[in-house]
XYZ file of C-alpha atoms in Angstrom:
267
model
C -0.359 0.108 -0.118
C 1.172 3.153 -0.720
C 1.691 5.372 2.176
C 2.663 9.352 2.492
C 3.282 11.636 6.135
C -0.231 13.780 6.049
C 1.717 15.545 9.158
C 2.655 19.521 8.184
C 1.989 21.674 4.966
C 4.457 19.845 2.643
C 3.041 16.443 3.881
C -1.018 17.284 3.211
C 0.726 18.873 -0.476
C 1.994 15.144 -0.905
C -0.244 13.417 0.113
C -3.006 15.572 -2.287
C -0.334 15.210 -4.815
C -0.001 11.091 -4.117
C -4.388 10.933 -4.560
C -4.338 12.748 -8.017
C -1.962 10.495 -9.667
C -3.471 7.748 -8.174
C -6.916 8.835 -9.886
C -5.136 9.785 -12.992
C -3.630 5.608 -13.819
C -7.275 4.416 -12.554
C -8.927 6.915 -14.512
C -6.823 5.745 -17.311
C -6.409 2.494 -17.323
C -10.614 2.735 -17.550
C -9.900 3.685 -21.023
C -8.983 0.744 -22.063
C -11.486 -1.973 -21.925
C -8.951 -4.358 -23.454
C -6.459 -3.746 -20.965
C -3.782 -0.449 -20.961
C 0.040 -1.430 -21.441
C 2.012 0.444 -19.176
C 4.160 2.300 -21.325
C 1.053 3.638 -22.577
C 0.286 4.717 -19.559
C 3.028 5.967 -18.656
C 3.062 7.809 -21.898
C -0.245 9.070 -21.416
C -0.447 10.427 -17.502
C 4.127 12.550 -17.803
C 5.117 10.315 -15.035
C 8.267 8.031 -14.699
C 8.124 4.811 -15.312
C 9.278 3.412 -11.580
C 6.422 5.265 -10.296
C 3.436 4.262 -12.326
C 4.906 0.795 -11.995
C 5.241 1.518 -8.060
C 1.608 2.572 -7.910
C -0.031 0.008 -10.608
C 1.087 -2.637 -8.171
C 0.545 -0.685 -4.715
C -3.080 -0.890 -6.539
C -3.275 -4.435 -8.008
C -1.889 -5.572 -4.357
C -5.428 -3.801 -3.032
C -7.532 -5.605 -5.531
C -8.375 -1.638 -6.862
C -6.448 -3.711 -10.145
C -5.102 -5.791 -12.198
C -2.094 -7.349 -14.220
C -2.597 -9.750 -16.527
C 0.896 -11.482 -16.957
C 1.029 -13.035 -20.594
C -0.905 -9.754 -22.215
C 1.685 -6.968 -20.147
C -1.720 -4.635 -19.561
C -3.702 -3.571 -16.036
C -7.373 -3.618 -16.278
C -9.822 -2.702 -13.117
C -10.275 -4.777 -10.557
C -12.387 -6.881 -8.384
C -12.670 -3.802 -5.619
C -13.877 -1.126 -8.538
C -16.894 -3.141 -9.230
C -17.492 -4.030 -5.364
C -17.411 0.547 -5.216
C -19.594 0.577 -8.297
C -22.547 -1.860 -7.250
C -22.426 0.456 -3.834
C -22.349 3.999 -5.997
C -25.075 2.729 -8.162
C -27.688 2.540 -4.862
C -26.779 5.815 -4.422
C -26.621 6.959 -8.318
C -29.100 4.472 -10.203
C -28.959 6.547 -13.079
C -28.705 3.325 -15.269
C -31.466 1.766 -13.411
C -33.364 5.168 -15.111
C -31.455 5.445 -18.805
C -31.128 1.368 -19.883
C -34.782 1.824 -21.081
C -34.413 4.618 -23.119
C -30.412 3.574 -24.319
C -33.032 0.315 -25.886
C -35.370 2.482 -27.270
C -33.268 4.653 -28.883
C -31.105 1.094 -30.609
C -34.380 -0.852 -31.268
C -35.993 2.517 -32.933
C -33.025 3.735 -34.703
C -31.438 0.868 -35.664
C -27.607 2.898 -34.503
C -26.226 1.978 -31.484
C -27.453 4.441 -27.872
C -25.136 5.666 -24.788
C -25.061 6.990 -21.850
C -22.340 9.756 -20.579
C -21.654 11.404 -17.790
C -20.752 14.338 -16.660
C -16.662 14.963 -14.754
C -15.596 17.981 -14.387
C -13.984 19.229 -18.032
C -15.058 14.982 -19.459
C -18.083 13.669 -20.273
C -17.716 9.278 -19.682
C -19.299 7.076 -21.310
C -20.850 4.836 -18.684
C -23.357 3.118 -20.925
C -23.512 1.255 -24.404
C -27.022 -0.484 -25.999
C -26.294 -1.912 -29.366
C -28.879 -1.000 -32.913
C -29.424 -4.482 -34.534
C -27.388 -2.036 -38.226
C -24.274 -4.083 -38.539
C -21.857 -1.625 -39.495
C -20.963 0.657 -36.551
C -19.045 3.204 -35.572
C -16.589 2.499 -32.734
C -15.460 5.931 -30.890
C -17.396 5.509 -27.719
C -18.019 2.760 -25.786
C -17.891 2.458 -21.630
C -14.686 4.341 -20.543
C -14.107 6.119 -22.918
C -13.683 10.055 -22.157
C -13.945 13.043 -24.818
C -13.595 16.729 -23.257
C -16.288 18.489 -23.166
C -16.908 20.243 -26.329
C -16.056 16.822 -28.258
C -18.485 14.599 -28.930
C -22.042 14.870 -29.910
C -22.444 14.171 -25.127
C -19.901 16.885 -24.195
C -22.520 19.513 -26.733
C -25.292 18.519 -25.641
C -23.973 19.114 -22.010
C -21.793 22.217 -22.627
C -24.330 24.331 -24.386
C -26.763 24.185 -21.482
C -23.592 25.352 -19.114
C -23.228 29.115 -17.935
C -21.405 30.970 -20.622
C -18.596 32.009 -17.865
C -18.727 28.310 -17.842
C -17.803 27.469 -21.140
C -15.954 30.358 -21.607
C -13.382 28.791 -18.833
C -13.720 25.604 -20.637
C -12.643 26.113 -23.947
C -10.062 28.473 -22.577
C -7.302 25.485 -23.399
C -6.535 24.059 -27.055
C -8.449 21.122 -27.953
C -7.970 21.580 -31.635
C -4.086 20.594 -30.570
C -5.601 16.951 -30.286
C -8.808 17.159 -31.547
C -8.242 18.469 -34.753
C -8.869 21.694 -36.701
C -12.424 21.788 -36.232
C -12.274 21.596 -32.263
C -11.901 25.528 -31.826
C -13.393 27.459 -29.564
C -14.830 29.193 -31.842
C -15.500 25.872 -34.630
C -17.221 24.658 -31.181
C -19.756 27.907 -30.322
C -20.626 27.669 -33.200
C -21.866 23.709 -33.058
C -23.481 25.088 -29.846
C -26.111 27.362 -31.077
C -26.663 24.526 -33.604
C -27.346 22.975 -30.376
C -29.390 25.175 -28.142
C -31.606 25.902 -31.291
C -32.574 22.639 -32.310
C -32.045 21.143 -28.477
C -30.333 18.402 -29.550
C -25.643 18.016 -30.890
C -24.575 17.308 -34.273
C -20.436 15.666 -34.159
C -20.697 15.529 -38.797
C -17.572 13.223 -38.240
C -15.617 15.862 -36.636
C -12.808 12.619 -34.347
C -13.737 10.344 -37.251
C -14.294 10.420 -40.668
C -16.719 8.756 -41.259
C -18.792 8.324 -37.690
C -21.214 11.261 -37.199
C -22.865 10.776 -32.755
C -26.587 13.248 -31.605
C -26.672 13.614 -28.502
C -28.673 15.537 -25.952
C -28.436 16.460 -22.251
C -30.353 15.094 -18.928
C -30.438 17.423 -16.566
C -30.605 17.173 -12.518
C -32.608 18.995 -10.241
C -30.761 21.990 -10.191
C -31.929 22.271 -14.267
C -27.321 21.439 -14.818
C -26.638 19.361 -17.169
C -24.678 16.416 -15.432
C -25.561 13.630 -18.272
C -26.749 13.266 -22.001
C -27.904 10.005 -23.891
C -25.855 10.207 -26.918
C -26.477 8.027 -30.839
C -23.881 6.979 -33.110
C -22.342 5.698 -36.318
C -21.641 5.656 -40.358
C -22.314 9.096 -41.847
C -25.340 7.816 -44.345
C -26.698 7.250 -41.562
C -26.976 10.716 -40.568
C -28.413 12.578 -42.840
C -30.184 16.207 -42.296
C -33.483 14.475 -43.409
C -33.179 11.429 -40.758
C -31.197 13.904 -38.056
C -34.713 15.357 -37.385
C -36.117 12.126 -36.674
C -33.334 10.554 -34.492
C -32.860 14.558 -32.441
C -36.918 14.183 -31.871
C -36.135 10.747 -30.261
C -32.366 11.903 -28.463
C -35.150 14.607 -26.824
C -37.965 12.320 -25.915
C -36.116 10.445 -23.691
C -33.633 12.540 -22.284
C -36.662 14.241 -21.119
C -38.284 10.809 -19.888
C -34.747 10.511 -17.453
C -35.148 14.979 -16.827
C -38.341 14.550 -15.313
C -37.790 10.940 -13.232
C -34.414 12.238 -11.824
C -36.869 15.157 -9.949
C -39.265 12.681 -8.226
C -37.686 12.752 -4.428
C -35.319 9.805 -4.122
C -31.972 9.042 -3.634
C -30.611 10.847 -6.705
C -30.185 14.546 -6.272
C -26.750 15.092 -8.784
């Protein structure tokens, strides 16, 4: 187990730093459904190889991670599963969203997803495959995108207060996600989203892979989750977007209304 001396200001800083590093490594492992290689984790974390290896080994000793000795990849461990089950009782968004995802997938043939806002990112939580045989594989459980990138992030960002939007668009998303993700380009898409109620990602992450999303609001009226549909470009022609958008908005509104009822899920 990793331990730190939390006495005094320096110990507090060191403890916070270790916590932040552990959280970062757990997120990076979660981004790779097939397992994350040590070299990839080192590259994406910006930490040294010995530091990453030491922290991963400590997390594995606690049951938070598993190491595949054959493929040399890291995966979530059984303790993560237990934590997820416990958290699900307090935040039963999956229970509310699954019927909506099934209806969306059945009615459209596309893959349907639920994403949650976590700080400046969205994280994909759930997926329901549609019947159409050709699919987009940009989005899957555990994948994170910055707000403003992908349809779920656009749908959420469009309904945040302007000061938050400005702060979130202060980084250089275009350098990582392509020239369409300048602040001006994203703002243009946000305006369209506010007009129609749903967001459209016209293949901005991967050419030919389209997506549409609609925000789900918590009890305080803030966008906290989003439903989305993804597929190939011919399935998202302008004449079909209105149909897909209407279904997304209906299901997102259905979940939003359920969230207004008394219960444990407040945000």
